[in-house]
Coordinates of N, CA and C in Angstrom, one line a residue:
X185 N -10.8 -76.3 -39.1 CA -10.9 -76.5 -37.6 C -10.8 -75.1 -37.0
X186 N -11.4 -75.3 -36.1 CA -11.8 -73.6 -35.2 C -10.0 -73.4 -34.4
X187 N -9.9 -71.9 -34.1 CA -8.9 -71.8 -33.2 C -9.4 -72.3 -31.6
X188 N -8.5 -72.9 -31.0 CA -8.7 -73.0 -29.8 C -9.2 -71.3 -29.0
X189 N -10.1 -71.3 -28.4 CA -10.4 -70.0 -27.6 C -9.3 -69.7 -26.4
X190 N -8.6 -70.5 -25.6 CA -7.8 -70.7 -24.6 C -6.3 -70.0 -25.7
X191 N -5.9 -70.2 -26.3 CA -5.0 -70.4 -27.4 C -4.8 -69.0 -27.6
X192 N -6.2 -68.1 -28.4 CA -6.1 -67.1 -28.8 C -6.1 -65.9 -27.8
X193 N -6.8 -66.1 -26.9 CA -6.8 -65.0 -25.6 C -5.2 -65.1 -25.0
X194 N -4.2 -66.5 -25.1 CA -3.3 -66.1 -24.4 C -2.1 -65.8 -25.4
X195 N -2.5 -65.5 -26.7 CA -1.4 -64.5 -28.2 C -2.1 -63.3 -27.8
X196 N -2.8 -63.0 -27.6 CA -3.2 -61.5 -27.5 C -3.1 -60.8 -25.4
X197 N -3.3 -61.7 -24.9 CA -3.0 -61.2 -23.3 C -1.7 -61.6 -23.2
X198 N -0.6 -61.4 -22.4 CA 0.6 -62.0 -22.1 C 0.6 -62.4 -20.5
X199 N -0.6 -62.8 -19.9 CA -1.0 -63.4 -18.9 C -2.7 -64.2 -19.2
X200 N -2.7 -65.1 -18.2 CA -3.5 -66.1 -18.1 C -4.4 -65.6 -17.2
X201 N -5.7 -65.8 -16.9 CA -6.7 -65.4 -16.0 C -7.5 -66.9 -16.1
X202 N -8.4 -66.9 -15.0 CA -8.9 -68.0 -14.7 C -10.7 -68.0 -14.4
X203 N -11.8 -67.9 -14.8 CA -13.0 -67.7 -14.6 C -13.4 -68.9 -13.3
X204 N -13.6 -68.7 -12.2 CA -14.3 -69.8 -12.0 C -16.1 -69.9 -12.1
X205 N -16.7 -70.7 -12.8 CA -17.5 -70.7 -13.8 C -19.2 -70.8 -12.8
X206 N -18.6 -71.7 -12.0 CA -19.6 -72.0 -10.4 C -20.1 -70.8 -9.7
X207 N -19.0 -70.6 -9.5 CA -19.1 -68.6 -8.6 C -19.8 -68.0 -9.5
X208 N -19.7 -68.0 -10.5 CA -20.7 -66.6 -11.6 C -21.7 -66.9 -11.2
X209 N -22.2 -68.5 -12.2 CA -23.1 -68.6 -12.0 C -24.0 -69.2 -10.7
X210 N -23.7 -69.8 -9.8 CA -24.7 -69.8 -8.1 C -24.3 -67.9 -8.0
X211 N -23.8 -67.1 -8.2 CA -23.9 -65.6 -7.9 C -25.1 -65.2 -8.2
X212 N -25.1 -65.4 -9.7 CA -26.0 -64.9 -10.6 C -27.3 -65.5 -10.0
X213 N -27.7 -66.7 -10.1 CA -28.6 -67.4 -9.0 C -29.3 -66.7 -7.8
X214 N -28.4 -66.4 -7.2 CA -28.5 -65.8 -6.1 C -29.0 -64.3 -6.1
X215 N -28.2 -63.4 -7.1 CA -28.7 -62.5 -7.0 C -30.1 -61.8 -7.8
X216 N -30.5 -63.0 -8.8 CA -31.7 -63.2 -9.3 C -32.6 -63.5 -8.2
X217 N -32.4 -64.3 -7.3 CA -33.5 -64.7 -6.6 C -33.9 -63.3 -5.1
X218 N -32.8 -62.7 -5.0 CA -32.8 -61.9 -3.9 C -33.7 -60.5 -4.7
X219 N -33.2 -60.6 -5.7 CA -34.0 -59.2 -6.7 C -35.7 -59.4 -6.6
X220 N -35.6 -60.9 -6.8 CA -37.2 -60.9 -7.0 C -38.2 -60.9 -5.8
X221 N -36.8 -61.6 -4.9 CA -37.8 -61.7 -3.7 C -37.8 -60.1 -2.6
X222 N -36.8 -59.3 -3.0 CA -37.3 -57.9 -2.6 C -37.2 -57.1 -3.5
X223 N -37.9 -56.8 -4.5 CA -38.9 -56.0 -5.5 C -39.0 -54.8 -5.3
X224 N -39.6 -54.6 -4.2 CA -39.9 -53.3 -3.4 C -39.0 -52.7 -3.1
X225 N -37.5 -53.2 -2.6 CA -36.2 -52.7 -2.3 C -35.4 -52.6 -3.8
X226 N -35.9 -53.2 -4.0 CA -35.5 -52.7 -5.8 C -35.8 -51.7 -6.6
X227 N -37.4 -51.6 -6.4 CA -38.1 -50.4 -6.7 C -37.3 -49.2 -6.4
X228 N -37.3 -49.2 -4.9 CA -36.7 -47.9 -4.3 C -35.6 -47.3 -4.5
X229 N -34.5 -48.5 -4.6 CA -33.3 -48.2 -5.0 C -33.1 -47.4 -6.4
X230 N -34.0 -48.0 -7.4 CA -33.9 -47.5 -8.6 C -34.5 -46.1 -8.4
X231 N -35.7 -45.7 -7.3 CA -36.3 -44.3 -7.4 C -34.9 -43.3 -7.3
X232 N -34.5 -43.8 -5.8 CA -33.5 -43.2 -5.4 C -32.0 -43.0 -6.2
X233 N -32.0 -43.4 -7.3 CA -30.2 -43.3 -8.3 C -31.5 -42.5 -9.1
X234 N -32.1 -42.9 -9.4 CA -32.9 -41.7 -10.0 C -33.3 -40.4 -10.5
X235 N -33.3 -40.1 -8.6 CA -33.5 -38.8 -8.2 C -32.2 -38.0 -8.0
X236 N -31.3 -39.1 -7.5 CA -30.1 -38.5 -7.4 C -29.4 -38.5 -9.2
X237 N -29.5 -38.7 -9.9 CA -29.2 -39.0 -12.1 C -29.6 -37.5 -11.9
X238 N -30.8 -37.2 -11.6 CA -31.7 -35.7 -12.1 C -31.1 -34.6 -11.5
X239 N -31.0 -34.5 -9.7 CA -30.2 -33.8 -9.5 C -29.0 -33.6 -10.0
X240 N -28.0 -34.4 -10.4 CA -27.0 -34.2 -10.5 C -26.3 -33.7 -12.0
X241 N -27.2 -34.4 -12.6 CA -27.4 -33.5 -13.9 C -28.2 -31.5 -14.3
X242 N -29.2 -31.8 -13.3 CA -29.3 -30.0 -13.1 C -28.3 -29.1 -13.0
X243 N -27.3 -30.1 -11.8 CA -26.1 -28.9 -11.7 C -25.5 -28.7 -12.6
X244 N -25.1 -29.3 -13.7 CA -24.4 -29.1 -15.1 C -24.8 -28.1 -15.6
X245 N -26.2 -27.5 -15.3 CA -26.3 -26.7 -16.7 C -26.7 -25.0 -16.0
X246 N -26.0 -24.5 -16.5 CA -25.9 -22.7 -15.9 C -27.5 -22.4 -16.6
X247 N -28.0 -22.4 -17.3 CA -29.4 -21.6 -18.1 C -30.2 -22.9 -17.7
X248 N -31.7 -22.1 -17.4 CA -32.7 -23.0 -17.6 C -33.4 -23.0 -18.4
X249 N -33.3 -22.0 -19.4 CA -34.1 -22.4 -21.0 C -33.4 -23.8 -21.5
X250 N -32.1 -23.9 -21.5 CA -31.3 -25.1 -22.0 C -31.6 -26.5 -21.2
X251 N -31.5 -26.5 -19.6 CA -32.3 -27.2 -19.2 C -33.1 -28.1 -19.8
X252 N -34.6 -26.8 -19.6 CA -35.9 -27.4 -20.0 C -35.8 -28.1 -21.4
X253 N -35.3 -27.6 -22.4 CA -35.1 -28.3 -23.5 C -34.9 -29.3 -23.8
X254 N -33.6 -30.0 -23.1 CA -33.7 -31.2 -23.6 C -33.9 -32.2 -22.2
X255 N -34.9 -32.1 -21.3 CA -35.1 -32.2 -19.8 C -35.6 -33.7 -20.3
X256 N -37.0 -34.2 -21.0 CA -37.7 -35.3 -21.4 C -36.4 -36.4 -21.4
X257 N -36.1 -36.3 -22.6 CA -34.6 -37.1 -22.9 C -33.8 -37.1 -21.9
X258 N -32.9 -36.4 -21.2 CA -32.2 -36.8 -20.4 C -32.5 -37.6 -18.9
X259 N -33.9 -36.9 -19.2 CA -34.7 -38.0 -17.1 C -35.3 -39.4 -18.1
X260 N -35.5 -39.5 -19.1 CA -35.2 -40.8 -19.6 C -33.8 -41.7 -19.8
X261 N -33.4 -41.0 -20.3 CA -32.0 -41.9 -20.1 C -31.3 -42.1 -18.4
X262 N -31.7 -41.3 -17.6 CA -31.4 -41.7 -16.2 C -32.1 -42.4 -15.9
X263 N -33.3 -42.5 -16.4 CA -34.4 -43.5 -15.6 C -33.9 -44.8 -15.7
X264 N -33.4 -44.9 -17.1 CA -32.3 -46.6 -17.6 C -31.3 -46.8 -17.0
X265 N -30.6 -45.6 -16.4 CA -28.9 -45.8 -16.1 C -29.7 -46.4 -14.8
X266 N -30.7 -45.8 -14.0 CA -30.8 -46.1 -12.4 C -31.4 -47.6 -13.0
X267 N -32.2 -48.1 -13.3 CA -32.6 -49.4 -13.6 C -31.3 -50.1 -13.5
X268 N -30.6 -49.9 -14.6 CA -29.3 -50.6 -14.8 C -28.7 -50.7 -13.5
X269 N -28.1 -49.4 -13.4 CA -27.0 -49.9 -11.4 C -28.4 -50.5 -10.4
X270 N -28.9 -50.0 -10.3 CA -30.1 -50.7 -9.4 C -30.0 -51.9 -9.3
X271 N -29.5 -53.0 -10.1 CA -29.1 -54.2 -9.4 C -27.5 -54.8 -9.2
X272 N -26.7 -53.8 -8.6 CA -25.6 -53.7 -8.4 C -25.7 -54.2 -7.0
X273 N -26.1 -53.6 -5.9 CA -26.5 -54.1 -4.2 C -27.1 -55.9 -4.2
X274 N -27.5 -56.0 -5.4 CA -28.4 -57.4 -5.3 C -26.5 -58.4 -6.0
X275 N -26.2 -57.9 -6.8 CA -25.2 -59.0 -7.4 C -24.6 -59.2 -6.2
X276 N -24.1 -57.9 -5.6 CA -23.1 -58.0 -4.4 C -23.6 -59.1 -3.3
X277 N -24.7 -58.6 -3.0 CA -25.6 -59.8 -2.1 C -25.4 -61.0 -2.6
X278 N -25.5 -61.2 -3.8 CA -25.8 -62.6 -4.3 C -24.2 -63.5 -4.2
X279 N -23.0 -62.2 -4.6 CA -21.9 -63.2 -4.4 C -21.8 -63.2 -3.0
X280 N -22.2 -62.3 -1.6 CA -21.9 -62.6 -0.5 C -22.5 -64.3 -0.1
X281 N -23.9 -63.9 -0.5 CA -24.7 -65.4 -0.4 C -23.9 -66.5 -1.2
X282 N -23.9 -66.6 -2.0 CA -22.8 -67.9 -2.9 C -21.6 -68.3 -1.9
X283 N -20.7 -67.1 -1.3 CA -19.6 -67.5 -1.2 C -20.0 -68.0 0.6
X284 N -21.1 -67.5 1.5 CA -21.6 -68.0 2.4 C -21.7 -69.9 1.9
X285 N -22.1 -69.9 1.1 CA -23.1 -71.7 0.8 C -21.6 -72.2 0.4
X286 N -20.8 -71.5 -0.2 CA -19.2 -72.3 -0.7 C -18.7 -72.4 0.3
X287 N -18.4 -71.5 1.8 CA -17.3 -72.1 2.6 C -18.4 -73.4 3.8
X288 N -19.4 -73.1 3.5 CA -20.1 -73.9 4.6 C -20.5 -75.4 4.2
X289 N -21.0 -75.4 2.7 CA -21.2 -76.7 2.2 C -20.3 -76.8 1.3
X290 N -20.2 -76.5 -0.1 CA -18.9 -76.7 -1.1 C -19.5 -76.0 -2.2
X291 N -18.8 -75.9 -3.6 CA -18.9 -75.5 -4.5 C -20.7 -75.8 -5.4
X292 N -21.2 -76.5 -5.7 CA -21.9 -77.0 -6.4 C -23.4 -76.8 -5.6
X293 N -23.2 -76.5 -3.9 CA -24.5 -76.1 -3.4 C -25.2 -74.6 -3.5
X294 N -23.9 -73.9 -4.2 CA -24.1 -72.4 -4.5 C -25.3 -72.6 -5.6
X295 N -25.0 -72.9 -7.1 CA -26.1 -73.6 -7.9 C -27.4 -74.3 -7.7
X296 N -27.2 -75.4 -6.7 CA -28.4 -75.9 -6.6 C -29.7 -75.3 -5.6
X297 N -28.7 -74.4 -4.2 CA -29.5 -73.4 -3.6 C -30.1 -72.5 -4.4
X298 N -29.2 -71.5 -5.0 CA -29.8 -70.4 -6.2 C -30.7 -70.9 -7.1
X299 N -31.0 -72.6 -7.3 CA -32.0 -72.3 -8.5 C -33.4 -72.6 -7.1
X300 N -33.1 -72.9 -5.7 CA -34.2 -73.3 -5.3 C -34.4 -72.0 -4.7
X301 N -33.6 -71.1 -4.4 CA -34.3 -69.2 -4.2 C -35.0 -69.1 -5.3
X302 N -34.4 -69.0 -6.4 CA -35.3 -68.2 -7.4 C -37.0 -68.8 -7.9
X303 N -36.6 -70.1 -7.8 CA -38.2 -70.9 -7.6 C -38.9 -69.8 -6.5
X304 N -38.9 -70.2 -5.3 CA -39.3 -69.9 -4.3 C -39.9 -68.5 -3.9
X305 N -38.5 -67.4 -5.3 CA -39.0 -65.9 -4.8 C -39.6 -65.9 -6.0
X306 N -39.8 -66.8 -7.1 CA -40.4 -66.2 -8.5 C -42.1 -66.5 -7.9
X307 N -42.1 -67.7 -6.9 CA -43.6 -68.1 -6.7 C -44.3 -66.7 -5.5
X308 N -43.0 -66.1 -4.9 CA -43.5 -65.6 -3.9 C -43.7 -64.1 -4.0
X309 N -43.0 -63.6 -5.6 CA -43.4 -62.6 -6.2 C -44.9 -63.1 -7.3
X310 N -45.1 -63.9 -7.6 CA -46.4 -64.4 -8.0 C -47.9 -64.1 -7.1
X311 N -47.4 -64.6 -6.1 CA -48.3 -64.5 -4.9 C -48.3 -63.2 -4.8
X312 N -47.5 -62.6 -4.4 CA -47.9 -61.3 -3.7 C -48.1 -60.4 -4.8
X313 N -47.5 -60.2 -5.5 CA -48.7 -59.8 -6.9 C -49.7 -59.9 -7.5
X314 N -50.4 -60.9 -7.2 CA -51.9 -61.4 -7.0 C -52.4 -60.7 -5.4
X315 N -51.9 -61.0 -4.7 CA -52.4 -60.1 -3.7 C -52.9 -59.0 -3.7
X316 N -51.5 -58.2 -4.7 CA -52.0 -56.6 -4.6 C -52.7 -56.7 -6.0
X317 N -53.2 -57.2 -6.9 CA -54.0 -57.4 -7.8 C -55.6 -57.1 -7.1
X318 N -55.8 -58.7 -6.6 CA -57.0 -58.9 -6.1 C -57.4 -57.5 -4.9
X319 N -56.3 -56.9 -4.1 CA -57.1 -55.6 -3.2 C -57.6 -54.6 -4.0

């Protein structure tokens, strides 16, 4: 028989913590659906941690033979770091939105809204991607 998972986290923590499981996920919902439905604001955001990764790594380095050297690789690996935080502003949004739909209707409409956003912006990034397809 398996150890209990509840069991083992509280022999090794000497306090108890509590996930509530709803909140993640209508968050997560939420902030999936707001990503997709502004794209463009996503785009940008990522340009901009971007630009600011490159700058701020220039300043580290006194020579610009050393620089240039290893310049490829490192504005690649910033390009990932900005992708990655780049949807930091969207989670935040998404728990603000969740916790909006929790005090106004209850727990369980955070979920069922979030999966009808992300419908809605997955069709409306469909569309407008055929838009700029077809021009």
């Amino acid at each position: 028989m398996l150890p209990n998972y509840q069991d083992t986290m509280q022999e090794i923590l000497p306090f108890r913590f509590e996930l509530d499981k709803i909140l993640i996920a209508g968050s997560c919902l939420w902030s999936l659906a707001l990503y997709l439905a502004f794209s463009p604001v996503g785009e940008w955001v990522t340009e901009q941690l971007n630009r600011w990764f490159n700058f701020a790594e220039r300043s580290l380095y006194t020579s610009q033979t050393e620089f240039e050297k290893t310049r490829k690789a490192r504005e690649s690996q910033n390009a990932f770091y900005a992708s990655l935080f780049s949807i930091v502003p969207f989670i935040i949004a998404g728990i603000l939105f969740n916790w909006v739909i929790k005090i106004s209707l209850s727990d369980s409409w955070g979920i069922s809204t979030g999966m009808l956003a992300c419908m809605g912006a997955g069709i409306y990034q469909l569309g407008r991607r055929d838009g700029d397809y077809s021009d």
